[in-house]
Coordinates of C-alpha atoms in Angstrom, one line a residue:
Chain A
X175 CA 0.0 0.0 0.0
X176 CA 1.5 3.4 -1.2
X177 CA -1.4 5.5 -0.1
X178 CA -2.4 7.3 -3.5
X179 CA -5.3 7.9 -3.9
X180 CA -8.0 6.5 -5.9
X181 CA -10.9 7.5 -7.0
X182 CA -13.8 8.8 -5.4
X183 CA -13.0 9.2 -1.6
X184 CA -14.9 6.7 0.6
X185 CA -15.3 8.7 3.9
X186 CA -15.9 12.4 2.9
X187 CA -15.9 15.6 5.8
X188 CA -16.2 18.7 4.8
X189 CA -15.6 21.3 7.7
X190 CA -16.9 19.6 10.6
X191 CA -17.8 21.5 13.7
X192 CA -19.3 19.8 16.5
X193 CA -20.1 21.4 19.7
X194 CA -21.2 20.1 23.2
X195 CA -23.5 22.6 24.7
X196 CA -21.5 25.5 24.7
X197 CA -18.4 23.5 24.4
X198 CA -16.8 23.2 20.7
X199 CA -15.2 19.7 20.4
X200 CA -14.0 19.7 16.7
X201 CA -13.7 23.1 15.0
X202 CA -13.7 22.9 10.6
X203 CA -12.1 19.8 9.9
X204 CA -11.8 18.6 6.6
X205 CA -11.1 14.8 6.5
X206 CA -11.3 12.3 3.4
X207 CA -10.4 8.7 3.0
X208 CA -9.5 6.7 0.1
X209 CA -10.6 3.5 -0.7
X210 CA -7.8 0.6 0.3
X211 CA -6.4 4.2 3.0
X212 CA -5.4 3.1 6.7
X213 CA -5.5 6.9 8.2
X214 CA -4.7 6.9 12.0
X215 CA -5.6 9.8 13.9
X216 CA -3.2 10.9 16.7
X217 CA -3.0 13.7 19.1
X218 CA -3.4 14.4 22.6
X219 CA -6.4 13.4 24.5
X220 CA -8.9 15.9 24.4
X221 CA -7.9 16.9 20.5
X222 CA -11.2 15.8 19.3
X223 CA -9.9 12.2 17.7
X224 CA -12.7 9.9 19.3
X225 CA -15.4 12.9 18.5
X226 CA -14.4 12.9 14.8
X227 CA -14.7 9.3 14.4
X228 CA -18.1 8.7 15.7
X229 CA -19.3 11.4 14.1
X230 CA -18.6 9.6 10.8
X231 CA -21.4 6.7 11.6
X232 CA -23.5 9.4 13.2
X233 CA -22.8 8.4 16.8
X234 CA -22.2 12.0 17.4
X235 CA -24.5 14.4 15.6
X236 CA -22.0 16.9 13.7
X237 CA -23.2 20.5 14.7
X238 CA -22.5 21.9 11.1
X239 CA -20.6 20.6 8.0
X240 CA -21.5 17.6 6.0
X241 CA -19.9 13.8 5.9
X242 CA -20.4 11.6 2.9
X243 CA -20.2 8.1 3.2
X244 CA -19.7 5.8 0.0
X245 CA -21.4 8.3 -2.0
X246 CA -24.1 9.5 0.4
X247 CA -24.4 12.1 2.7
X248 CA -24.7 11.1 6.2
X249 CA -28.4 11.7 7.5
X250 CA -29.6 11.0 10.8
X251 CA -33.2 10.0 9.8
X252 CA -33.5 6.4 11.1
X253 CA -33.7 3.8 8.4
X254 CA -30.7 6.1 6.4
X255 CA -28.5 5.9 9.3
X256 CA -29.1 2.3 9.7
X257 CA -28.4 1.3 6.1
X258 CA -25.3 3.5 6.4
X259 CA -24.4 2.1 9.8
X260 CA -23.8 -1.2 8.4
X261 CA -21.8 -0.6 5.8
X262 CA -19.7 0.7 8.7
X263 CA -17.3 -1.4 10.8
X264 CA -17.1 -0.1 14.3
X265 CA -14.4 -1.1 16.9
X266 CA -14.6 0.2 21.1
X267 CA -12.1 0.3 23.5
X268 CA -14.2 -1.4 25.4
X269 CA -15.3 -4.1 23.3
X270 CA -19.0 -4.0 24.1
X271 CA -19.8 -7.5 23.1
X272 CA -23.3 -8.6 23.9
X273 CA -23.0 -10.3 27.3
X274 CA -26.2 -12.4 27.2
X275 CA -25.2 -13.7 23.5
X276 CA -22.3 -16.3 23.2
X277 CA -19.7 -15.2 20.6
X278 CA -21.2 -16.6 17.9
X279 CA -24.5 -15.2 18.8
X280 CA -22.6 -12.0 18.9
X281 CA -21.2 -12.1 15.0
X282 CA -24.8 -13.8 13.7
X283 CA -27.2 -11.0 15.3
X284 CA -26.3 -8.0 12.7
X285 CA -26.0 -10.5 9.8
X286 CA -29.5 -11.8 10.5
X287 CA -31.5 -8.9 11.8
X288 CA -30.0 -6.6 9.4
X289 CA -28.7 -8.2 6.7
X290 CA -31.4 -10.7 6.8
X291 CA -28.7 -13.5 6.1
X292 CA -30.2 -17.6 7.3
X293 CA -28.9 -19.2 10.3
X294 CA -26.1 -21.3 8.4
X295 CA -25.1 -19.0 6.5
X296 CA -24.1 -16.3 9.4
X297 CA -22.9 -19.2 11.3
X298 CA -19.9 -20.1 8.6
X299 CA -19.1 -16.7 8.1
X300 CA -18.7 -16.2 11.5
X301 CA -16.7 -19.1 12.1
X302 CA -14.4 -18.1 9.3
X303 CA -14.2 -14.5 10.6
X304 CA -13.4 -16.3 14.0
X305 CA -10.9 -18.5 12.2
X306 CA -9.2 -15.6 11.2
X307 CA -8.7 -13.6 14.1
X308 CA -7.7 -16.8 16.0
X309 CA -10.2 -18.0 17.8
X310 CA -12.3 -20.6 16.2
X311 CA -12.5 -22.6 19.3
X312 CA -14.4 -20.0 21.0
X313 CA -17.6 -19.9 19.1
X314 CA -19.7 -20.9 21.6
X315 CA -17.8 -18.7 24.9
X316 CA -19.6 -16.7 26.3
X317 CA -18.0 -12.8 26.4
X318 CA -17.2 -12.8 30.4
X319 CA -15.2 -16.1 29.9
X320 CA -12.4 -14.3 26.9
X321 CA -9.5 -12.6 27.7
X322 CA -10.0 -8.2 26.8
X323 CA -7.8 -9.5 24.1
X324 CA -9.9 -12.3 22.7
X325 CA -12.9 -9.5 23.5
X326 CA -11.4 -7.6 21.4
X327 CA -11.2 -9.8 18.4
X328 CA -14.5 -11.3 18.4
X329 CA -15.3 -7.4 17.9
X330 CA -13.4 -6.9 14.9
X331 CA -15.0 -9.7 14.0
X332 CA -18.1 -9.3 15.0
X333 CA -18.0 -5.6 12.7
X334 CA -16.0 -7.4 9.9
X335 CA -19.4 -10.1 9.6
X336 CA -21.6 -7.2 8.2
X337 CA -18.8 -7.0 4.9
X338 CA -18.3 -3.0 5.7
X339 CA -16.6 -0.7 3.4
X340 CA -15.1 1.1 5.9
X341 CA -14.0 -0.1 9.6
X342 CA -13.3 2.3 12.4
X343 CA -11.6 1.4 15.5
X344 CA -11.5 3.6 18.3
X345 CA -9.0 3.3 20.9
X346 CA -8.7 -0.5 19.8
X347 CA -6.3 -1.0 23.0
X348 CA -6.7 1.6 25.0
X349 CA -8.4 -1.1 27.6
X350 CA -6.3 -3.9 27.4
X351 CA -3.1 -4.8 29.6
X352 CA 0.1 -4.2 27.9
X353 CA 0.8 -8.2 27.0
X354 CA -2.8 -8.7 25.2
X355 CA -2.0 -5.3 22.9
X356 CA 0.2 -7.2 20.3
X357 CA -2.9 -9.6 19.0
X358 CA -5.2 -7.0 18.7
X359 CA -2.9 -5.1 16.7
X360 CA -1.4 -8.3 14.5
X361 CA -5.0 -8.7 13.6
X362 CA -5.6 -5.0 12.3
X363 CA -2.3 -5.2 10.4
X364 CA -3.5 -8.5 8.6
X365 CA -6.5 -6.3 7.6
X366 CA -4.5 -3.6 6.5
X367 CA -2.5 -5.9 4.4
X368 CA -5.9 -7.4 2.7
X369 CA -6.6 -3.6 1.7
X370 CA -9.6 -3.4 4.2
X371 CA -10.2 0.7 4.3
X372 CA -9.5 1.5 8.1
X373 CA -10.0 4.8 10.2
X374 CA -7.8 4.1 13.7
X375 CA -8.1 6.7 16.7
X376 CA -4.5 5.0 18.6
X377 CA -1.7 5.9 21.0
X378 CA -0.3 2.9 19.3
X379 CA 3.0 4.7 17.3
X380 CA 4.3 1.6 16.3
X381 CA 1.2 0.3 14.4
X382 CA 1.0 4.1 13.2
X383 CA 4.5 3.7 11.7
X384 CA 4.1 0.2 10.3
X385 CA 0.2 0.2 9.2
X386 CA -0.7 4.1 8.5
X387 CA -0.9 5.3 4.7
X388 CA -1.7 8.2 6.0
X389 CA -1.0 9.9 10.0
X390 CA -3.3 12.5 11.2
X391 CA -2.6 14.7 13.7
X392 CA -5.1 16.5 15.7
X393 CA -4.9 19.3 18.2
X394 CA -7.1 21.9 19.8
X395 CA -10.1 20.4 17.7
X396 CA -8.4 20.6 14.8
X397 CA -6.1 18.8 11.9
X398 CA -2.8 20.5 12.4
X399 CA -0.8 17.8 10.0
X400 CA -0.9 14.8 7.9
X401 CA 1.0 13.0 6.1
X402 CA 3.0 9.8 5.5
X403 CA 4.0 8.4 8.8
X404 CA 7.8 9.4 8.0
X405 CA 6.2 13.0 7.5
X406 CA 4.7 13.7 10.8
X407 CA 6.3 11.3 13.2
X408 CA 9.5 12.3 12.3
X409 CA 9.6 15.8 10.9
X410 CA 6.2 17.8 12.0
X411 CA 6.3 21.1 10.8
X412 CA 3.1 22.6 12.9
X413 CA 4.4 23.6 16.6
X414 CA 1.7 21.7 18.1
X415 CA 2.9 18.7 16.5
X416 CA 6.4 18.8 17.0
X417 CA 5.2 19.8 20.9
X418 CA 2.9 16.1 20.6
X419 CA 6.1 14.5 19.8
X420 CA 8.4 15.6 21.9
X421 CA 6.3 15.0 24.9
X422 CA 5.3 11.3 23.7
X423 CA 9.7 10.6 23.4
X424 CA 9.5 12.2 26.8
X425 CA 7.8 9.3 28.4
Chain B
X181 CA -59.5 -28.9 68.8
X182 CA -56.0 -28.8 68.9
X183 CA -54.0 -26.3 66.0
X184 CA -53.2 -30.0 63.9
X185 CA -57.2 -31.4 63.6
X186 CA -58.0 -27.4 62.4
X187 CA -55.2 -28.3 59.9
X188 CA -56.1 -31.4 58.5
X189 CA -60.0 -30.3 58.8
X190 CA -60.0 -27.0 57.2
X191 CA -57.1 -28.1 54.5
X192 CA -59.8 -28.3 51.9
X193 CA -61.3 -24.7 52.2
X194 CA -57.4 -23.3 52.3
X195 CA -55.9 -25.0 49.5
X196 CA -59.1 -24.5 47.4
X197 CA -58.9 -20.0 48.9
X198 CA -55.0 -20.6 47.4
X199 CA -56.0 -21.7 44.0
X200 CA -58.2 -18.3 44.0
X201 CA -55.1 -16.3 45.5
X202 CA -53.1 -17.3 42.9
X203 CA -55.5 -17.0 40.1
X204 CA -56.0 -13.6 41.1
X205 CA -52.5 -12.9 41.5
X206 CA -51.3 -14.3 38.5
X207 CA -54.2 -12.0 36.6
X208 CA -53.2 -9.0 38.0
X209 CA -49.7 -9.7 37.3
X210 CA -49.4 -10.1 34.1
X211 CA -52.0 -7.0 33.3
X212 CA -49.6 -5.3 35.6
X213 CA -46.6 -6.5 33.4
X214 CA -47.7 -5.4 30.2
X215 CA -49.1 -2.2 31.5
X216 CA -45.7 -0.9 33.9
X217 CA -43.8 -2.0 30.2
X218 CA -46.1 1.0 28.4
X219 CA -45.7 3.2 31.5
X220 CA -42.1 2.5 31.5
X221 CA -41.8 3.1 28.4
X222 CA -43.9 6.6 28.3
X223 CA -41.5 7.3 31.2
X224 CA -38.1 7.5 29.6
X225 CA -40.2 9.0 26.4
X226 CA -38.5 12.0 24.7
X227 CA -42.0 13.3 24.3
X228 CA -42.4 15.4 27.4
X229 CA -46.2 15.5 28.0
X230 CA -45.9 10.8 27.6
X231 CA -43.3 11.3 30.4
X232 CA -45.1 13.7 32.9
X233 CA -47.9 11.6 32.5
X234 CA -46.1 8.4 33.6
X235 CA -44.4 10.0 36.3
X236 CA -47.2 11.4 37.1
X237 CA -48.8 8.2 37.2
X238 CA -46.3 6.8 39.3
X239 CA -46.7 9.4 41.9
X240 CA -50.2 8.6 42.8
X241 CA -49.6 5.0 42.7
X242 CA -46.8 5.1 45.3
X243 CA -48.5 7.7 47.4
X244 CA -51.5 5.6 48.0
X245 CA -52.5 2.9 50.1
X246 CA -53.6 -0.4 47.8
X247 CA -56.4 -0.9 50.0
X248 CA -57.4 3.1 49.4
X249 CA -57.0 2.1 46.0
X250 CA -59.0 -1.1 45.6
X251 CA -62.2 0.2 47.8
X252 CA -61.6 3.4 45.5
X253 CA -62.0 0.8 42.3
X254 CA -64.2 -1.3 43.1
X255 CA -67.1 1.3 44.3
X256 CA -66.4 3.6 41.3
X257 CA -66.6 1.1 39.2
X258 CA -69.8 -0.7 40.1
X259 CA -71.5 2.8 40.1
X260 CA -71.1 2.6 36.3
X261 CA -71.1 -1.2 35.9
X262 CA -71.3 -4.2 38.0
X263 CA -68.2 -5.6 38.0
X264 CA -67.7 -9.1 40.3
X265 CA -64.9 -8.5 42.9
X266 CA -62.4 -10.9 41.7
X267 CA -62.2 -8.5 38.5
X268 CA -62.4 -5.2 40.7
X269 CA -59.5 -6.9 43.3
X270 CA -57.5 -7.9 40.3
X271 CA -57.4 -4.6 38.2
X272 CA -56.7 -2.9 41.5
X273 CA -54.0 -5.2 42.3
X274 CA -52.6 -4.5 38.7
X275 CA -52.8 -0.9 38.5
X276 CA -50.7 -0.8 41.9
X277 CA -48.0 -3.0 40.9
X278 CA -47.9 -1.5 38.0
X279 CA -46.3 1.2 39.3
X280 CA -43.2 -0.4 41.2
X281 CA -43.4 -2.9 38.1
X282 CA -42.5 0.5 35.8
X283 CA -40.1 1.5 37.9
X284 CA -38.4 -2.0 37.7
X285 CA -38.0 -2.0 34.4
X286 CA -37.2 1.7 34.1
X287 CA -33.8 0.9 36.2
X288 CA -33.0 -2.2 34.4
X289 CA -33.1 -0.3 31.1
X290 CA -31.0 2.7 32.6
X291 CA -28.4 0.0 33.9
X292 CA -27.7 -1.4 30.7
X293 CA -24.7 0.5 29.8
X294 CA -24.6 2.7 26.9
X295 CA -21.8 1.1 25.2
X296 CA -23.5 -2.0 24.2
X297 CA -26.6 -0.1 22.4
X298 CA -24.2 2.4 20.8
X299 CA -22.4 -1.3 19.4
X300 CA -25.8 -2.8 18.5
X301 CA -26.7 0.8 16.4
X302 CA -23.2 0.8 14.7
X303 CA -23.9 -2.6 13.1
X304 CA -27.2 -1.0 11.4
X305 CA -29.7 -2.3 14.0
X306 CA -32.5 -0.4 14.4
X307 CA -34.1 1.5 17.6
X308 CA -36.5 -1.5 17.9
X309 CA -34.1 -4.0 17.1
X310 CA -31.9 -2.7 19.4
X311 CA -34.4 -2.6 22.1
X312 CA -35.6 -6.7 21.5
X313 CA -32.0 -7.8 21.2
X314 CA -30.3 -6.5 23.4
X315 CA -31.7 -3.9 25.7
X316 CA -34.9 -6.0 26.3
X317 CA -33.0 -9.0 27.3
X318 CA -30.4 -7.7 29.6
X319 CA -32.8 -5.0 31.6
X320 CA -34.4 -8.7 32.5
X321 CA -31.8 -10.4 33.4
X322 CA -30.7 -7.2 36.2
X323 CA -34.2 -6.7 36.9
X324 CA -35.5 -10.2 37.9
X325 CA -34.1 -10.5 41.2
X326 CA -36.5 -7.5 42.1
X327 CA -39.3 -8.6 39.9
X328 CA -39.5 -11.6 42.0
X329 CA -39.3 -9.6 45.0
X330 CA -42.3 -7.9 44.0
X331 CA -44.1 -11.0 42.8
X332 CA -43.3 -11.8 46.6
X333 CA -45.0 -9.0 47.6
X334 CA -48.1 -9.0 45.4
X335 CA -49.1 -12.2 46.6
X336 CA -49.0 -11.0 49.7
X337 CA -51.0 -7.5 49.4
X338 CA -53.4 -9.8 47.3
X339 CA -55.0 -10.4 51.0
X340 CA -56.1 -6.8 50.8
X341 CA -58.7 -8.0 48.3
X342 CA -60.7 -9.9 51.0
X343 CA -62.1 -6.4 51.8
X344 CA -64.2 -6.0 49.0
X345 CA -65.8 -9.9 49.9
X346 CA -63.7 -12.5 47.8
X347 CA -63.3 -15.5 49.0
X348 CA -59.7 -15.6 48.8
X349 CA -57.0 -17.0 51.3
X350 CA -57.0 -14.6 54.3
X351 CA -61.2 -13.8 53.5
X352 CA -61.1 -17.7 54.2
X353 CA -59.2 -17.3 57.2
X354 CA -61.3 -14.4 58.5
X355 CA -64.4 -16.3 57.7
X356 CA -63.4 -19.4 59.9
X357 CA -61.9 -17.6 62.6
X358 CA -65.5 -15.9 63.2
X359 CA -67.5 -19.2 63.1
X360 CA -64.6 -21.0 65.5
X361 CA -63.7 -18.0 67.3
X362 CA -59.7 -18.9 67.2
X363 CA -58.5 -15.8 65.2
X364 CA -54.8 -16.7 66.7
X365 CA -54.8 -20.2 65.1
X366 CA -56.3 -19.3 61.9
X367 CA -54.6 -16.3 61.5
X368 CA -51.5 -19.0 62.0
X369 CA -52.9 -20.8 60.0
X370 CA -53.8 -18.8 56.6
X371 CA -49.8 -17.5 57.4
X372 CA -48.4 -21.2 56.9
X373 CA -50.4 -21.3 53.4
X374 CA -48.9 -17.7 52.1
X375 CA -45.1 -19.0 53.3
X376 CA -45.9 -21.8 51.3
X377 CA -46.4 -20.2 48.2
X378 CA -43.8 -17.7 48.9
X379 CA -41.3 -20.2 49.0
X380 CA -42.2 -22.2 46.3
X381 CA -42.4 -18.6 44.2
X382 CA -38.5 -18.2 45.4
X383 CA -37.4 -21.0 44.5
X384 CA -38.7 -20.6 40.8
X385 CA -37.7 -17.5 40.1
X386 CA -34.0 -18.4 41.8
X387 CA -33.8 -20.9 39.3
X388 CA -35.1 -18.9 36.2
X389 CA -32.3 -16.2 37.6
X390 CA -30.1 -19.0 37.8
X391 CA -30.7 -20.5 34.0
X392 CA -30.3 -16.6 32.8
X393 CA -27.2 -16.3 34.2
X394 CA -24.9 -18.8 32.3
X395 CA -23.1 -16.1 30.8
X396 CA -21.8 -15.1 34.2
X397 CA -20.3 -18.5 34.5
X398 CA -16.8 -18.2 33.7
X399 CA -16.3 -21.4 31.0
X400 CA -12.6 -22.0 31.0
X401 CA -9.1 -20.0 30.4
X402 CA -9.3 -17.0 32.0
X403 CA -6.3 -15.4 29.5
X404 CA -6.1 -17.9 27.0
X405 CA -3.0 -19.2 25.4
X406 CA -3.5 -22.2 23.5
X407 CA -6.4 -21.1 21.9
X408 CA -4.4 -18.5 19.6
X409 CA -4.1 -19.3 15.9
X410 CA -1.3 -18.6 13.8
X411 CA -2.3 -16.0 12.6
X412 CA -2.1 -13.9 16.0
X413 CA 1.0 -15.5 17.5
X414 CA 3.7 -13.8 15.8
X415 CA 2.2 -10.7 16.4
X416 CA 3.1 -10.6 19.8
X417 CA 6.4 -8.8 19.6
X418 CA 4.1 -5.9 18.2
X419 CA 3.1 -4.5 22.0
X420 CA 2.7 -1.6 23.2
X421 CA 5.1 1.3 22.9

């Protein structure tokens, strides 16, 4: 993956402003990704990086602006956001895997309710997808009985079940202990590699380095670089990002 | 007569007034289900005039005493119609715990954490999807410890009814204790039978809690291990910064 890009841009913002009560969270940002693009958003906490990607599957309601999605513009009437929603791939920190619903259950309910897929056929893809993120054994776990790492996976795979053109994680690994990070991330880099389209809020600079087409650095609700990862991890240009960078070195 | 030959002699005329308790109960229960569910619902409304008017609802439920209410139902009512009292007991017994029962389910919907609708809504389900799958299923689960509590508790205020003349458990008790003049060992008496049910009523809805509740049951391999594929074991070296 070289990052050029191709074609008509799959995730579209056009100067995004979202405010919280009197509290403005992301201030005109701009924000398009390619088809086959892994952008990951960095910054410090509080730059607006979560806010900006849940306001791209209309989790957060932008305040003014407009987003398009494969060709539409996002709308927050319900059965638009829904179709929309599925063609989106979303990924917590905190997993939030259906507790009640073994992990199979978990990857079949979407496919069925939504997609209107039959019994078998949501139970092989979501044995394959479980296959894939290495845990095919686990089909029949129940959430509370997995590792936050294992969580994790069944997530990805759980989103990955639906066939979306675009997956989003959000703080992927935020949640887990430091030994259980490295799975999560060998799975997202596999994804990656297969030219899935991905949108990662991290902390993770190594996957940044190794996975990114594309870094974007936010700050004070804003986009204040991007670039290759050589661009802005190594040679920022904007003060606030060289001030990000020295202070991540730092710890 | 010793409390034992009152036993086995009036043993008929209980177990028959139980069979009424519980039919009445049971009626009023599940009328008092299905209407805390719409009260429930109009409560956490984002319609405001739906909400005040559940809350409101709530609020003169709670701040009056079921026997209040039942005398007030059953005479307004039979000034318009003549309704029998086992319909006038039970539709009092339902509007009341309908009330705590809307509460009940209110809390169980709050305590399902936000997290998990916000991931059923990302993957394209609907509102009402989102409330059959998943919301609906786990505000049960949290709330049917205290929905059995007030199962508990309905049977028991269902003696209340005996005021407006039907021939339930305690009316029974009452009855006999006037003919035999031994309120002490009837009163005893009609307690034994309520216990009885109470109990049995635990113990089903301990096991129904208990048969919800596999998920909580750890299954195996708290951190995993062996269970990794391939796939994920070389990226271990990938950690964190």
């Amino acid at each position: 993956m070289t990052g050029t890009p191709q074609g008509q841009p799959l995730v579209s913002m056009r100067n995004i402003v979202k405010t919280f009560g009197d509290n403005v969270v992301l201030d005109g940002v701009d924000l398009d990704v390619y088809p086959g693009e892994v952008v990951v958003l960095i910054g410090p906490s509080g730059a607006g990086k979560s806010t900006l990607l849940r306001c791209i599957n209309g989790l957060e309601r932008i305040s003014s602006g407009t987003i398009e999605v494969d060709g539409q513009q996002l709308s927050y009437q319900e059965s638009a956001i829904n179709r929309i929603r599925s063609r989106i791939g979303m990924v917590f920190q905190s997993f939030n895997l259906f507790p009640h619903m073994t992990v199979a259950q978990n990857i079949m309910m979407a496919q069925r309710d939504v997609l209107g897929r039959s019994a078998n056929e949501a139970r092989q893809r979501a044995e394959d997808l479980l296959g894939r993120v290495g845990l095919g054994e686990k089909a029949d776990a129940y959430p509370d009985s997995l590792s936050g790492g294992q969580q994790q996976r069944v997530a990805i795979a759980r989103a990955l079940a639906m066939d979306p053109a675009v997956m989003l994680f959000d703080e992927p690994t935020s949640a887990l202990d430091p030994e259980l990070v490295g799975e999560v991330l060998h799975v997202m880099r596999e994804l990656a590699d297969a030219g899935m389209t991905m949108v990662v809020v991290t902390h993770e600079m190594r996957f940044a380095r190794r996975a990114a087409d594309r870094v974007v650095l936010m700050a004070d609700k804003q986009i204040v670089e991007e670039g290759t990862p050589e661009q802005v991890l190594d040679n920022p240009t904007s003060e606030r990002g060289q001030a990000f960078l020295r202070q991540l070195s730092e710890e | 007569m010793t409390f034992f030959d009152y036993f086995v002699e009036y043993a008929p005329l209980f177990i028959e007034a139980s069979w009424v308790t519980l039919r009445l109960t049971a009626v009023a229960l599940v009328i008092a289900m299905v209407l805390g569910g719409v009260i429930a619902w109009m409560v956490m409304s984002r319609f405001g005039p739906l909400r005040w008017l559940g809350t409101a609802y709530i609020g003169l439920i709670r701040g009056t005493p079921l026997i209040a209410q039942i005398f007030v139902l059953y005479f307004g009512i039979s000034e318009i119609v003549k309704m029998p009292a086992f319909w006038a007991g039970a539709l009092a017994l339902a509007a009341h715990n309908s009330a705590y029962i809307a509460e009940i389910f209110r809390s169980g919907f709050q305590a399902v954490p936000k997290g998990l609708v916000e991931a059923s809504r990302s993957l394209g389900m609907g509102r009402r999807k989102t409330l059959r799958r998943v919301q609906a299923p786990l505000a049960l689960r949290t709330t049917l410890p205290v929905l059995g509590n007030q199962y508990i508790i309905a049977v028991k205020d269902s003696s209340l009814v005996s005021f407006i003349g039907m021939t339930e458990l305690f009316q029974t008790s009452r009855n006999l204790q006037a003919q035999n003049y031994e309120p002490l060992q009837m009163y005893l008496m009609v307690s034994i039978y309520y216990l009885a049910i109470v109990l049995v009523l635990t113990f089903v809805v301990n096991r129904l809690e208990h048969s919800l509740s596999k998920h909580r049951r750890p299954v195996d391999t708290p951190s995993g291990g062996s269970d990794r594929g391939s796939l994920v074991e070389s990226g271990k070296s990938e950690g964190a910064e």
